[in-house]
Coordinates of C-alpha atoms and ligand atoms in Angstrom, one line a residue:
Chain A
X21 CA 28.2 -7.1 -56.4
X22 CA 29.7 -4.1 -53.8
X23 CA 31.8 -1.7 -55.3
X24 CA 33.1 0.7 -52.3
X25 CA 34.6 4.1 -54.2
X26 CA 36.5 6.3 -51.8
X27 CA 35.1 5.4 -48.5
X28 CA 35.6 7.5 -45.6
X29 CA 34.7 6.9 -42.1
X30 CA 35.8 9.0 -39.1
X31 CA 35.4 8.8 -35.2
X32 CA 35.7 12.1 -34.0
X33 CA 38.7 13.7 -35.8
X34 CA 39.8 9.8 -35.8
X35 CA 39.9 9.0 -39.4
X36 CA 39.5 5.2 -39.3
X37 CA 38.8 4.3 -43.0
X38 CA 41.2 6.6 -45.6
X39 CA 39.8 6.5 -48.9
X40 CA 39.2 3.0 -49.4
X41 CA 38.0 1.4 -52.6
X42 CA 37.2 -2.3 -53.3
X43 CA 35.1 -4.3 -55.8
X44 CA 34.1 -7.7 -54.2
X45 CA 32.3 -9.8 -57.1
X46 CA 29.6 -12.5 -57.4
X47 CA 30.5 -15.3 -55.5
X48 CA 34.1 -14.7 -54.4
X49 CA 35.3 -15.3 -50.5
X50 CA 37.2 -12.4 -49.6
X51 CA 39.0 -12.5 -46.1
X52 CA 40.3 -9.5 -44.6
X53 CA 43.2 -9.4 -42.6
X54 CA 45.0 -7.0 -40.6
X55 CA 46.3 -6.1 -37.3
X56 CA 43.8 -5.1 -34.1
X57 CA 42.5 -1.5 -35.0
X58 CA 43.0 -1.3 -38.5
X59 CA 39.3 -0.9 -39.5
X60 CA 38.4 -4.4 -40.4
X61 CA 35.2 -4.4 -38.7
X62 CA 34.5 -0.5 -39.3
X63 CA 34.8 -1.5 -43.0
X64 CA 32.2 -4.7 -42.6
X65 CA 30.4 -2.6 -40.6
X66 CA 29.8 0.2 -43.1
X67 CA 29.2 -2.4 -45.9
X68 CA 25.8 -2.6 -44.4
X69 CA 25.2 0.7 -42.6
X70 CA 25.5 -0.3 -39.2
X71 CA 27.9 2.8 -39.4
X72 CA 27.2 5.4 -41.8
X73 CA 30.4 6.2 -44.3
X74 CA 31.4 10.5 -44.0
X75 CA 32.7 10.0 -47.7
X76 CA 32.7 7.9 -50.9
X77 CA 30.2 5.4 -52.4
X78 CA 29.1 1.7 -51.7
X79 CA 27.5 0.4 -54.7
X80 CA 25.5 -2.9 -54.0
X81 CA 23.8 -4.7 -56.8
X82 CA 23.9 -1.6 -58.6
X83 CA 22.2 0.7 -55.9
X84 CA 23.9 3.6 -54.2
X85 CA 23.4 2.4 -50.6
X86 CA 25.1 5.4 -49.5
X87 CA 22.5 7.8 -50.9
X88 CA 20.5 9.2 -47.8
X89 CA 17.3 8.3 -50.1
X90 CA 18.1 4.6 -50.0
X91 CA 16.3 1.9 -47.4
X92 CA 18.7 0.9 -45.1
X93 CA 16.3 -1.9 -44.3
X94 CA 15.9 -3.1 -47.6
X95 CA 19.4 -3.0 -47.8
X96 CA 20.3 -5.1 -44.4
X97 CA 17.2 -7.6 -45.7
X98 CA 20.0 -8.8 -48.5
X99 CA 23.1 -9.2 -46.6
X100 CA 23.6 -11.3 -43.8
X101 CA 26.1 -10.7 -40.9
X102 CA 27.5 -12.4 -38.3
X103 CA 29.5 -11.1 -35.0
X104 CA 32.2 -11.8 -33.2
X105 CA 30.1 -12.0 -30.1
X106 CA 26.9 -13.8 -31.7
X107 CA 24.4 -11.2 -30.7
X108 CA 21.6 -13.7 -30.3
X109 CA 18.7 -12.7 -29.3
X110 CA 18.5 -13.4 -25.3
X111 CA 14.7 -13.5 -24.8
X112 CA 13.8 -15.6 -27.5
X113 CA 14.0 -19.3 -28.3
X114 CA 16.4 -20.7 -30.7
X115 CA 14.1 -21.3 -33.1
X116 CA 12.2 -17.7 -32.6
X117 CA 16.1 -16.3 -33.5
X118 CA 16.2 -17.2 -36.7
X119 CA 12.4 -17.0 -37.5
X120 CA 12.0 -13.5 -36.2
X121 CA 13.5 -11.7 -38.7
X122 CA 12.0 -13.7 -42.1
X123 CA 8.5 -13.6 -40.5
X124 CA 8.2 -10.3 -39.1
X125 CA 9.2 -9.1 -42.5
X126 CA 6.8 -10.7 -44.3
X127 CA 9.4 -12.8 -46.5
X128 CA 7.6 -16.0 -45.5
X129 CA 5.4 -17.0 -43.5
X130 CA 5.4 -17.9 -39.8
X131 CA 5.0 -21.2 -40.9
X132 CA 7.5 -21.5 -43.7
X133 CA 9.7 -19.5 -41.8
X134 CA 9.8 -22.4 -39.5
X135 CA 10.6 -25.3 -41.3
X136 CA 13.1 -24.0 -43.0
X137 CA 14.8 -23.0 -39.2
X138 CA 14.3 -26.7 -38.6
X139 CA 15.7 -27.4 -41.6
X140 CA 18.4 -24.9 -41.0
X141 CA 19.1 -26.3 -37.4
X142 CA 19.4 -30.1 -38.9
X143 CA 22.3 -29.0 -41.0
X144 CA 24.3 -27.4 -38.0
X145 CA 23.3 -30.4 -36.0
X146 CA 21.7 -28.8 -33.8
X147 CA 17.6 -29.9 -34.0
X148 CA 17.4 -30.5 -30.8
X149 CA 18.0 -27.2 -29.8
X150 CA 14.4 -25.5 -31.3
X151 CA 13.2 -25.0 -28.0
X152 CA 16.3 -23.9 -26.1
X153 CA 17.1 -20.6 -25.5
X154 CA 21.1 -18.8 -26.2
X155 CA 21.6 -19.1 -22.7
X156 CA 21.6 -22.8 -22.5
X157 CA 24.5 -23.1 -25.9
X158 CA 27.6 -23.3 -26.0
X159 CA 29.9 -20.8 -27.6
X160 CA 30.0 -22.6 -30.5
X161 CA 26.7 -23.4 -30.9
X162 CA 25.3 -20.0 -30.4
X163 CA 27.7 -18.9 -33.5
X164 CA 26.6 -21.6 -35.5
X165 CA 22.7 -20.3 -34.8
X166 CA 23.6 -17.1 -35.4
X167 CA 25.2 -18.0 -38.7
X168 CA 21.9 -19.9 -39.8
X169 CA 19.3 -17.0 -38.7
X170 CA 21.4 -14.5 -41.5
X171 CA 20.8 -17.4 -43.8
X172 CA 17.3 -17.8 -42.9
X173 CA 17.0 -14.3 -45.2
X174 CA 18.4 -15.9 -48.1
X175 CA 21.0 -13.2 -48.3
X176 CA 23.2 -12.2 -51.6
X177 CA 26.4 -11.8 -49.1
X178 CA 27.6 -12.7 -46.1
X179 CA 29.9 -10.6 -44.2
X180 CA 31.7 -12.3 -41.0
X181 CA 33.5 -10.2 -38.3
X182 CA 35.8 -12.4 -36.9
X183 CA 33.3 -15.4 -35.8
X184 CA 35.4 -17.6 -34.2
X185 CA 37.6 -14.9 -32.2
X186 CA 35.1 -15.2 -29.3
X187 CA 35.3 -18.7 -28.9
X188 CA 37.2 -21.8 -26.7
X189 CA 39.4 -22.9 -28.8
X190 CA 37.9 -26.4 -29.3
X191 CA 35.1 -24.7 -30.9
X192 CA 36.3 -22.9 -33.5
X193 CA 36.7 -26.0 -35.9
X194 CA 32.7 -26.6 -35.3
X195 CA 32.0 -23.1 -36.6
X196 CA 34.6 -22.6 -39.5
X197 CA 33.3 -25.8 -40.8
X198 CA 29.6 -24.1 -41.1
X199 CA 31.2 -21.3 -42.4
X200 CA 33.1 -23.3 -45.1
X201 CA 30.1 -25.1 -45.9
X202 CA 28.2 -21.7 -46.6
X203 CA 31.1 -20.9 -48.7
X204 CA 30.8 -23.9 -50.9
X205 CA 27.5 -23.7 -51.7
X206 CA 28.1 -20.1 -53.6
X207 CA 27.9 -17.4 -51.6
X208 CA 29.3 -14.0 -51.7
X209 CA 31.2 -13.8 -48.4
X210 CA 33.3 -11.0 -47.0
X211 CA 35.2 -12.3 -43.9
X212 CA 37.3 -10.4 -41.4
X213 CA 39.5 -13.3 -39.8
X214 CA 42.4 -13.8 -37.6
X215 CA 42.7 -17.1 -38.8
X216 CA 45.0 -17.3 -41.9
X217 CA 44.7 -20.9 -42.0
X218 CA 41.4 -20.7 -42.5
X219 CA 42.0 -17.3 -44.9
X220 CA 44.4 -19.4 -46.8
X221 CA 42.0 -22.3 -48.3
X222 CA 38.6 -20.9 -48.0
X223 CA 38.9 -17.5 -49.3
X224 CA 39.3 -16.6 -53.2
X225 CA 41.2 -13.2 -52.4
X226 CA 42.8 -11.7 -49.2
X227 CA 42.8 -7.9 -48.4
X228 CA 45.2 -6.6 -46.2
X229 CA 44.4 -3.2 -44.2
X230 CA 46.3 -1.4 -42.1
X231 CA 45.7 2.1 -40.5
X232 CA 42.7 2.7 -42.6
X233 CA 43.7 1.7 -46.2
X234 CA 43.8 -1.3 -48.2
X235 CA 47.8 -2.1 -48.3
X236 CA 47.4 -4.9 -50.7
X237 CA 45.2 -7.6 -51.9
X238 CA 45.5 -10.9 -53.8
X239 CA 44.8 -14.2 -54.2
X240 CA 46.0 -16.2 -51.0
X241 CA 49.2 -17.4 -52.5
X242 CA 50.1 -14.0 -53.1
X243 CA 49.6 -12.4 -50.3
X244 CA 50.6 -15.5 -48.2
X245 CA 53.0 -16.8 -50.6
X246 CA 54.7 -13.7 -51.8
X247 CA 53.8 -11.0 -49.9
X248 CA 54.9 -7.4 -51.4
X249 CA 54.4 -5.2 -48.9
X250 CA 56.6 -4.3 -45.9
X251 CA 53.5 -3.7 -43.1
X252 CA 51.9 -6.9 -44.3
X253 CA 55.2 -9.3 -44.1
X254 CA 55.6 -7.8 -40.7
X255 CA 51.9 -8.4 -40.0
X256 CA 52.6 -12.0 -41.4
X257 CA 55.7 -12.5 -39.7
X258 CA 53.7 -11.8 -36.5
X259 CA 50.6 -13.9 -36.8
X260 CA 52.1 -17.0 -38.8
Chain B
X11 CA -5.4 -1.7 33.6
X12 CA -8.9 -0.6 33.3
X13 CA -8.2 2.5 33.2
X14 CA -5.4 1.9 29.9
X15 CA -8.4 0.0 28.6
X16 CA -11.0 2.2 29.0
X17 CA -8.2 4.9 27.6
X18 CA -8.4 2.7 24.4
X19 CA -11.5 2.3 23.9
X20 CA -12.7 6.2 24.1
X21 CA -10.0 6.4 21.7
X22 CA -11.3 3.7 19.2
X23 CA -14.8 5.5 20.0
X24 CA -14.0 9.0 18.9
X25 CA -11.4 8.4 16.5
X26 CA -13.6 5.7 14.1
X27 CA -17.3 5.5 15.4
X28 CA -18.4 8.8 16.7
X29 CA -20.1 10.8 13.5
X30 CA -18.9 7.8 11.5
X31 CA -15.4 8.9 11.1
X32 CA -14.3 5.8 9.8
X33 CA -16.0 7.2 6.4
X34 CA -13.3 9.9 6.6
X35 CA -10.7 7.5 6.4
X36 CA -12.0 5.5 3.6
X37 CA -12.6 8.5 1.8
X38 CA -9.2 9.4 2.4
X39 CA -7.7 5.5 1.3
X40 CA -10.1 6.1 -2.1
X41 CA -8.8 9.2 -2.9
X42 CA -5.2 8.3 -2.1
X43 CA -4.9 5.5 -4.4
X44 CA -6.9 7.0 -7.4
X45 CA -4.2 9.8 -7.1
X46 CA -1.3 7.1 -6.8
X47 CA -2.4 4.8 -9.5
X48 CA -3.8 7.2 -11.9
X49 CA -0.4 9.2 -11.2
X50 CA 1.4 6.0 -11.8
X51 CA -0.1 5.2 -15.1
X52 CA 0.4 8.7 -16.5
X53 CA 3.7 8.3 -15.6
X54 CA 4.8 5.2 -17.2
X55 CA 3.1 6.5 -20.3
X56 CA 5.2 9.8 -20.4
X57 CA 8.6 8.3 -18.7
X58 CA 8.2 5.4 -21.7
X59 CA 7.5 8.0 -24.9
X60 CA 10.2 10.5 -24.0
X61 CA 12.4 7.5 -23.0
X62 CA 11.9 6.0 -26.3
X63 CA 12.7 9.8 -27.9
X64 CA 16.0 10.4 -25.8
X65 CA 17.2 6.7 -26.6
X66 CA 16.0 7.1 -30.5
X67 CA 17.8 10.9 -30.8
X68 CA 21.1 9.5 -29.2
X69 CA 21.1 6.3 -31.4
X70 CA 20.5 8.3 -34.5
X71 CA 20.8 11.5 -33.9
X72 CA 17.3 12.7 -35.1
X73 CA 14.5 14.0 -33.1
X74 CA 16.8 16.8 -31.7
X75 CA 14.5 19.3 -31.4
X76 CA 11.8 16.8 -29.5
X77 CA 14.9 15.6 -27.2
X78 CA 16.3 19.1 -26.0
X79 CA 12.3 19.2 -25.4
X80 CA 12.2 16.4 -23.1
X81 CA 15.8 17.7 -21.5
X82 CA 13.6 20.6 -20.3
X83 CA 11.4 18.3 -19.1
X84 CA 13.1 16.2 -17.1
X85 CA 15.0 19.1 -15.3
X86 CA 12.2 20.9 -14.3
X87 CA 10.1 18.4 -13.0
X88 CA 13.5 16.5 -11.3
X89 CA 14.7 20.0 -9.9
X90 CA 11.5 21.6 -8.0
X91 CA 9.5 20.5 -5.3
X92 CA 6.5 18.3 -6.2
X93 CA 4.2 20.8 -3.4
X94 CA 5.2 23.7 -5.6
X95 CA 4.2 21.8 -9.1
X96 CA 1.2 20.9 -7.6
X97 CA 0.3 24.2 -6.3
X98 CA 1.7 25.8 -9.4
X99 CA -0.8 23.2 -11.3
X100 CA -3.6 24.4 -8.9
X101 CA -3.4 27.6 -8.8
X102 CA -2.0 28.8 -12.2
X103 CA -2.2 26.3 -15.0
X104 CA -5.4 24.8 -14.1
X105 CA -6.9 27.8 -12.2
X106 CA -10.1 27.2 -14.3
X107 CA -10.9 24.0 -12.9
X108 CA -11.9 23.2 -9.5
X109 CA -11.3 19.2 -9.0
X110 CA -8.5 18.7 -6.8
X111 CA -8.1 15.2 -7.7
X112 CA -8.3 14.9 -11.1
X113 CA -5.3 18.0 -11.2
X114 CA -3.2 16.2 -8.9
X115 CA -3.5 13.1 -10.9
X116 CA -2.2 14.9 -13.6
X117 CA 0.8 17.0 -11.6
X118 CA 2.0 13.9 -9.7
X119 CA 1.9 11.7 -12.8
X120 CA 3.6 14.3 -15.1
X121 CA 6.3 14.8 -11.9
X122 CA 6.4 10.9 -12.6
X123 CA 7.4 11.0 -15.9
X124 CA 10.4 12.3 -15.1
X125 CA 11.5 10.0 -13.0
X126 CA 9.8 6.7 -15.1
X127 CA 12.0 8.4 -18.1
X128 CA 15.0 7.8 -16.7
X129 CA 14.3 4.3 -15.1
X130 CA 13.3 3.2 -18.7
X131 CA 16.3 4.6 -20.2
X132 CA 18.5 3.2 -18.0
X133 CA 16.7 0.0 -18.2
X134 CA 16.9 0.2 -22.3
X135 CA 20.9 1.1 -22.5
X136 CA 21.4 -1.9 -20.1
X137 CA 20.7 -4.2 -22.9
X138 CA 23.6 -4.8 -25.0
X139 CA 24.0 -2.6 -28.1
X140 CA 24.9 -5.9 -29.9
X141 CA 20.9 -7.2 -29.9
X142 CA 19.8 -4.0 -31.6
X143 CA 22.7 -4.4 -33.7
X144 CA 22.1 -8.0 -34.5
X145 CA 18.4 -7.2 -35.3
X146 CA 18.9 -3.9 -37.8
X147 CA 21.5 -6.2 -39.8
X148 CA 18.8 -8.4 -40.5
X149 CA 16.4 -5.9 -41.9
X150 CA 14.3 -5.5 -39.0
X151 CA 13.3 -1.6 -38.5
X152 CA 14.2 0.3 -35.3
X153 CA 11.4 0.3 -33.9
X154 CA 10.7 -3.4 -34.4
X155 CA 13.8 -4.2 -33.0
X156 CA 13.2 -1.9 -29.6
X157 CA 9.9 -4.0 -29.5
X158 CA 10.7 -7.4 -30.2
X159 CA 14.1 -7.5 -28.5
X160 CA 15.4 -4.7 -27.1
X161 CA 12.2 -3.9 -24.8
X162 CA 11.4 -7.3 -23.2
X163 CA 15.1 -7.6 -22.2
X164 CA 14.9 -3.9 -20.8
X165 CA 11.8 -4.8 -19.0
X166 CA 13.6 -6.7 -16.4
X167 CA 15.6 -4.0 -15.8
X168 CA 12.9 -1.6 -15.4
X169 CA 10.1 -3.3 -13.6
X170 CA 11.6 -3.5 -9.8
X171 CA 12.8 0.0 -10.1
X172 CA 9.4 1.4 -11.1
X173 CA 7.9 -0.3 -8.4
X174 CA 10.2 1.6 -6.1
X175 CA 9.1 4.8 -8.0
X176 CA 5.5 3.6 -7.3
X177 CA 5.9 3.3 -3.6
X178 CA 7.8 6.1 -3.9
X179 CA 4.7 8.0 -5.5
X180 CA 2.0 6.6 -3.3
X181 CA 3.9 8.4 -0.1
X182 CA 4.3 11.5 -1.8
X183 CA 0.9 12.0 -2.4
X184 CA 0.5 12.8 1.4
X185 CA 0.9 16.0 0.1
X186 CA -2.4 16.3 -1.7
X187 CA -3.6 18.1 0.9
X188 CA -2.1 21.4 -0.1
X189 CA -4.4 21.5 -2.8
X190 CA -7.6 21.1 -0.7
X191 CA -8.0 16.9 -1.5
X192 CA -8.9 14.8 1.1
X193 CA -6.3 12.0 0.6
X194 CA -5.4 9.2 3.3
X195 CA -3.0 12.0 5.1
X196 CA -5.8 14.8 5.3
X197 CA -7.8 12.5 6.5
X198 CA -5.9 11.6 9.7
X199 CA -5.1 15.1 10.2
X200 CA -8.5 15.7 9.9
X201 CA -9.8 13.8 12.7
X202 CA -7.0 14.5 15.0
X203 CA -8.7 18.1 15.1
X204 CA -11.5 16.5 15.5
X205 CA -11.0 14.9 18.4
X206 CA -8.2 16.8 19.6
X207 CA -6.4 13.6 19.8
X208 CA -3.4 13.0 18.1
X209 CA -2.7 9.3 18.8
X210 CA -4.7 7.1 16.7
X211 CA -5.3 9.0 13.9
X212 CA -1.9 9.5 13.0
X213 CA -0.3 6.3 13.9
X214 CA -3.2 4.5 12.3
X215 CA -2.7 6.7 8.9
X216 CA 1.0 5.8 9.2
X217 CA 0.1 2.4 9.6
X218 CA -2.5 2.0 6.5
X219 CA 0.9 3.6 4.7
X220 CA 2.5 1.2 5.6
X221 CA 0.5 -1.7 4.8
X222 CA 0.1 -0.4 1.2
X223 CA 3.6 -0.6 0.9
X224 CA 4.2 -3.7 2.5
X225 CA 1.8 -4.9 -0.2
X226 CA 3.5 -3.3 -3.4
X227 CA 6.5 -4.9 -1.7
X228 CA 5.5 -8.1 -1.9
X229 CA 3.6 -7.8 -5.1
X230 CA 6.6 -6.7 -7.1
X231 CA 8.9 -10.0 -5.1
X232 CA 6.3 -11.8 -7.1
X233 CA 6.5 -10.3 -10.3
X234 CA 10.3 -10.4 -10.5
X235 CA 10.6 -14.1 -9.5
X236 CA 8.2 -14.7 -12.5
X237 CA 10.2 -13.0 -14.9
X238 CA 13.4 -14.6 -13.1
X239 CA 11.9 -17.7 -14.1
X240 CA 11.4 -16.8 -17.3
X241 CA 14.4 -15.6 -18.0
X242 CA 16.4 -18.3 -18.9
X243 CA 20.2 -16.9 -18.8
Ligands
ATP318 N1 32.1 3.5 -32.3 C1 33.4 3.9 -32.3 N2 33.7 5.1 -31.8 C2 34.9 5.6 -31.8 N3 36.0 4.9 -32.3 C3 35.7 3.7 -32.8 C4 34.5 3.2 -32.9 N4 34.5 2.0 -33.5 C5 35.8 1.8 -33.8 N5 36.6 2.9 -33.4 C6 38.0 3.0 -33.6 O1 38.3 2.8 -35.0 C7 39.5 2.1 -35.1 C8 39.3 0.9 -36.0 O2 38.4 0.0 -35.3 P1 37.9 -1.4 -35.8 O3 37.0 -2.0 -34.8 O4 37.4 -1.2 -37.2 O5 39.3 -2.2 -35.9 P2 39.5 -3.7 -36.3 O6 40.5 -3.8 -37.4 O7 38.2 -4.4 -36.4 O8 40.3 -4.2 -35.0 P3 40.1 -5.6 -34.2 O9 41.0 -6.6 -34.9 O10 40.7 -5.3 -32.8 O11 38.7 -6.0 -34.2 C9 40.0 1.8 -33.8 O12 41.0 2.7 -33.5 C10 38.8 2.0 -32.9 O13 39.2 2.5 -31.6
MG319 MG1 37.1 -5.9 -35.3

């Protein structure tokens, strides 16, 4: 579903991203791990243009996204992200988050676009909060929206940059249970995570990077179970 | 006491009544705020477009040409004298036309710009990067983004400022005079040759000033405890 050939992606002379290639299929969970400033969410972040790759390809169903010709907006319209710090809209209601985008864009209409928010916010639990605005939620519950207004597009992939770093602890279980539900209905998900428990049983294959290249990747017993390389059992060593 | 009164009221007399000099004044007060508010409104308009085209060019680095453009801009209007650009507009550009009031509309509201450019850009980096952010990733162009989320967040941060640029504007008009309009100021000075009395012409042109801006003052209190109430953070 996104093949990344050779990517590339400097700040400055920085060079954040070295070459990296990947192939993340149909329907797998990938986690990403590695430590702080490794390029986990520059990575994520190029995987739908939010920054734009200096080298190498990103293929995504088949399309050259990195091809100056392509719609970025098209693009974006099929992949869903979340953020580490929520990123809800401020000035609009609850409801109006996650049935901006859909409407606006003509993918349903104002109407539709609303039930199925409702019928979004009923599976996080959270009906009651049409009408609120991000202000007035909790950490949690402000991820949890966030999580259901990129699923109000009907994405192919999701791609999570660490969404429960942000929070009080006693809310990360809330939000990793929405995510894990997302996962079990089917979808595509890239996750960058600092939470190998949660890397360990959700995700179908963990990728390790560190200093801008993909160290190793495996399933979770491999990399958790057997890990190969030197920077990652250090990085294991440290986090476990 | 008599005397002080009687002071007073030759004062009143000549100042407002004799040859209906009160006429002046209103004259003046018209002219004054059809330069301020006409100013302000070209103003916005300009400091809001080549806001929009600085923020745009920065965020994606197109537009360079138009953005050095607006650079210019902004340092020539913010480094010279607004007497100057209006004589300059007076004398030179608009030597062809003989309406002092239309062309200082247009020099104090372009001298706006510059200022109202700033205040909006300020105003629109103030709101975190993560809203436009969170809006492109869902498909939503830039522009829709800057107008269904970035802007109305940036609009609280804009609004009191421009009101001080607007009170700020109404006082610099004052200067109208140079270019032969009869504004609020010209009017005072006006009659105080007039009656070659400087008293009450003055001090009452200072105080219509002032109650102007006593009145945007309060005006703009109102506005932002609206939008305070709105804003549900
Ligand atoms: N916009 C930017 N401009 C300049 N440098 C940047 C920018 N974004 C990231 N970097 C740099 O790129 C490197 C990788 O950053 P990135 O955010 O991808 O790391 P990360 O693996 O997500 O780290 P963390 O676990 O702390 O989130 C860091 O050295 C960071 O300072
Ligand atoms: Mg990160």
């Amino acid at each position: 579903m996104i093949v990344v050939e050779g990517l590339v992606k400097k700040f400055g002379g920085n060079t954040v991203l070295d070459d990296v290639s990947e192939h993340v299929r149909s329907g797998e969970k990938v986690a990403v791990i590695g430590p702080s400033g490794s390029g986990k969410s520059t990575f994520l972040r190029c995987l739908n243009l939010l920054e734009r790759p200096d080298g190498g390809k990103i293929l995504f169903e088949g399309e050259d996204i990195t091809d100056p010709k392509c719609d970025a907006d098209a693009v974006r319209r099929r992949m869903g992200m979340v953020f580490q710090h929520f990123n809800l809209f401020n000035n609009l209601t609850v409801l109006k988050n996650i049935t901006l985008a859909p409407a606006r864009l003509k993918i349903m209409t104002e109407t539709e676009a609303e039930e199925s928010a409702r019928a979004l916010l009923a599976r996080i639990g959270l009906p009651e909060k049409a009408d609120a605005y991000p202000s007035m939620l909790s950490g949690g519950q402000k991820q949890r929206v966030a999580i259901v207004r990129a699923l109000a597009m009907s994405p192919r992939v999701m791609l999570f940059d660490e969404p429960t770093s942000a929070l009080d602890p006693e809310m990360v279980g809330e939000v990793l249970d929405v995510v894990r539900e997302v996962a079990e209905g089917g979808m595509t998900m890239v996750v960058v995570t600092h939470e190998m428990g949660f890397a360990r049983e959700v995700a179908s294959r963990v990728v390790f990077v560190d200093g801008g290249k993909i160290k190793e990747t495996g399933t979770p017993d491999e990399i958790f179970g057997a890990p190969r390389d030197p920077r990652l059992r250090e990085f294991l060593s440290k986090v476990i | 006491m008599t005397e002080a009164l009687d002071w007073l009221a030759r004062q009143f007399t000549i100042t407002f009544i004799t040859g209906n000099r009160y006429k002046l004044f209103l004259t003046g007060l018209r002219n004054t705020l059809i330069i301020a508010f006409g100013a302000v409104v070209i103003g916005t308009f300009i400091g809001a477009v080549v806001a929009m085209i600085r923020v745009h060019s920065a965020q994606s680095g197109k537009l360079r040409a138009l953005d050095r453009l607006c650079g210019a801009y902004l340092a020539v209007f913010r480094g010279t004298p607004i007497v100057v650009q209006l004589l300059i507009m007076y004398y030179i550009v608009f030597a062809f036309i003989d309406n002092g009031i239309s062309i200082a509309v247009l020099a104090f509201g372009i001298n706006s710009g510059a200022y109202v450019a700033e205040i909006v850009r300020a105003g629109i980096l103030a709101v975190d990067i993560g809203q436009t952010e969170a809006g492109r990733s869902l498909g939503l162009s830039s522009g829709q983004t800057m107008r269904l989320v970035v802007l109305p967040q940036a609009i609280k941060n804009i609004l009191p400022a421009l009101g001080n640029e607007l009170i700020a504007l109404l006082k610099d008009t004052s200067v109208a005079g140079y270019v032969t309009v009869k504004d609020l100021a010209q009017a005072g000075e006006n009659v105080r040759t007039l009656t070659a009395e400087p008293y009450f012409s003055l001090i009452f042109v200072a105080a219509v000033y002032f109650l102007l801006v006593m009145g945007i003052t309060k005006a703009l209190r109102a506005v932002e405890r609206r939008l305070a109430r709105s804003d549900r953070r």
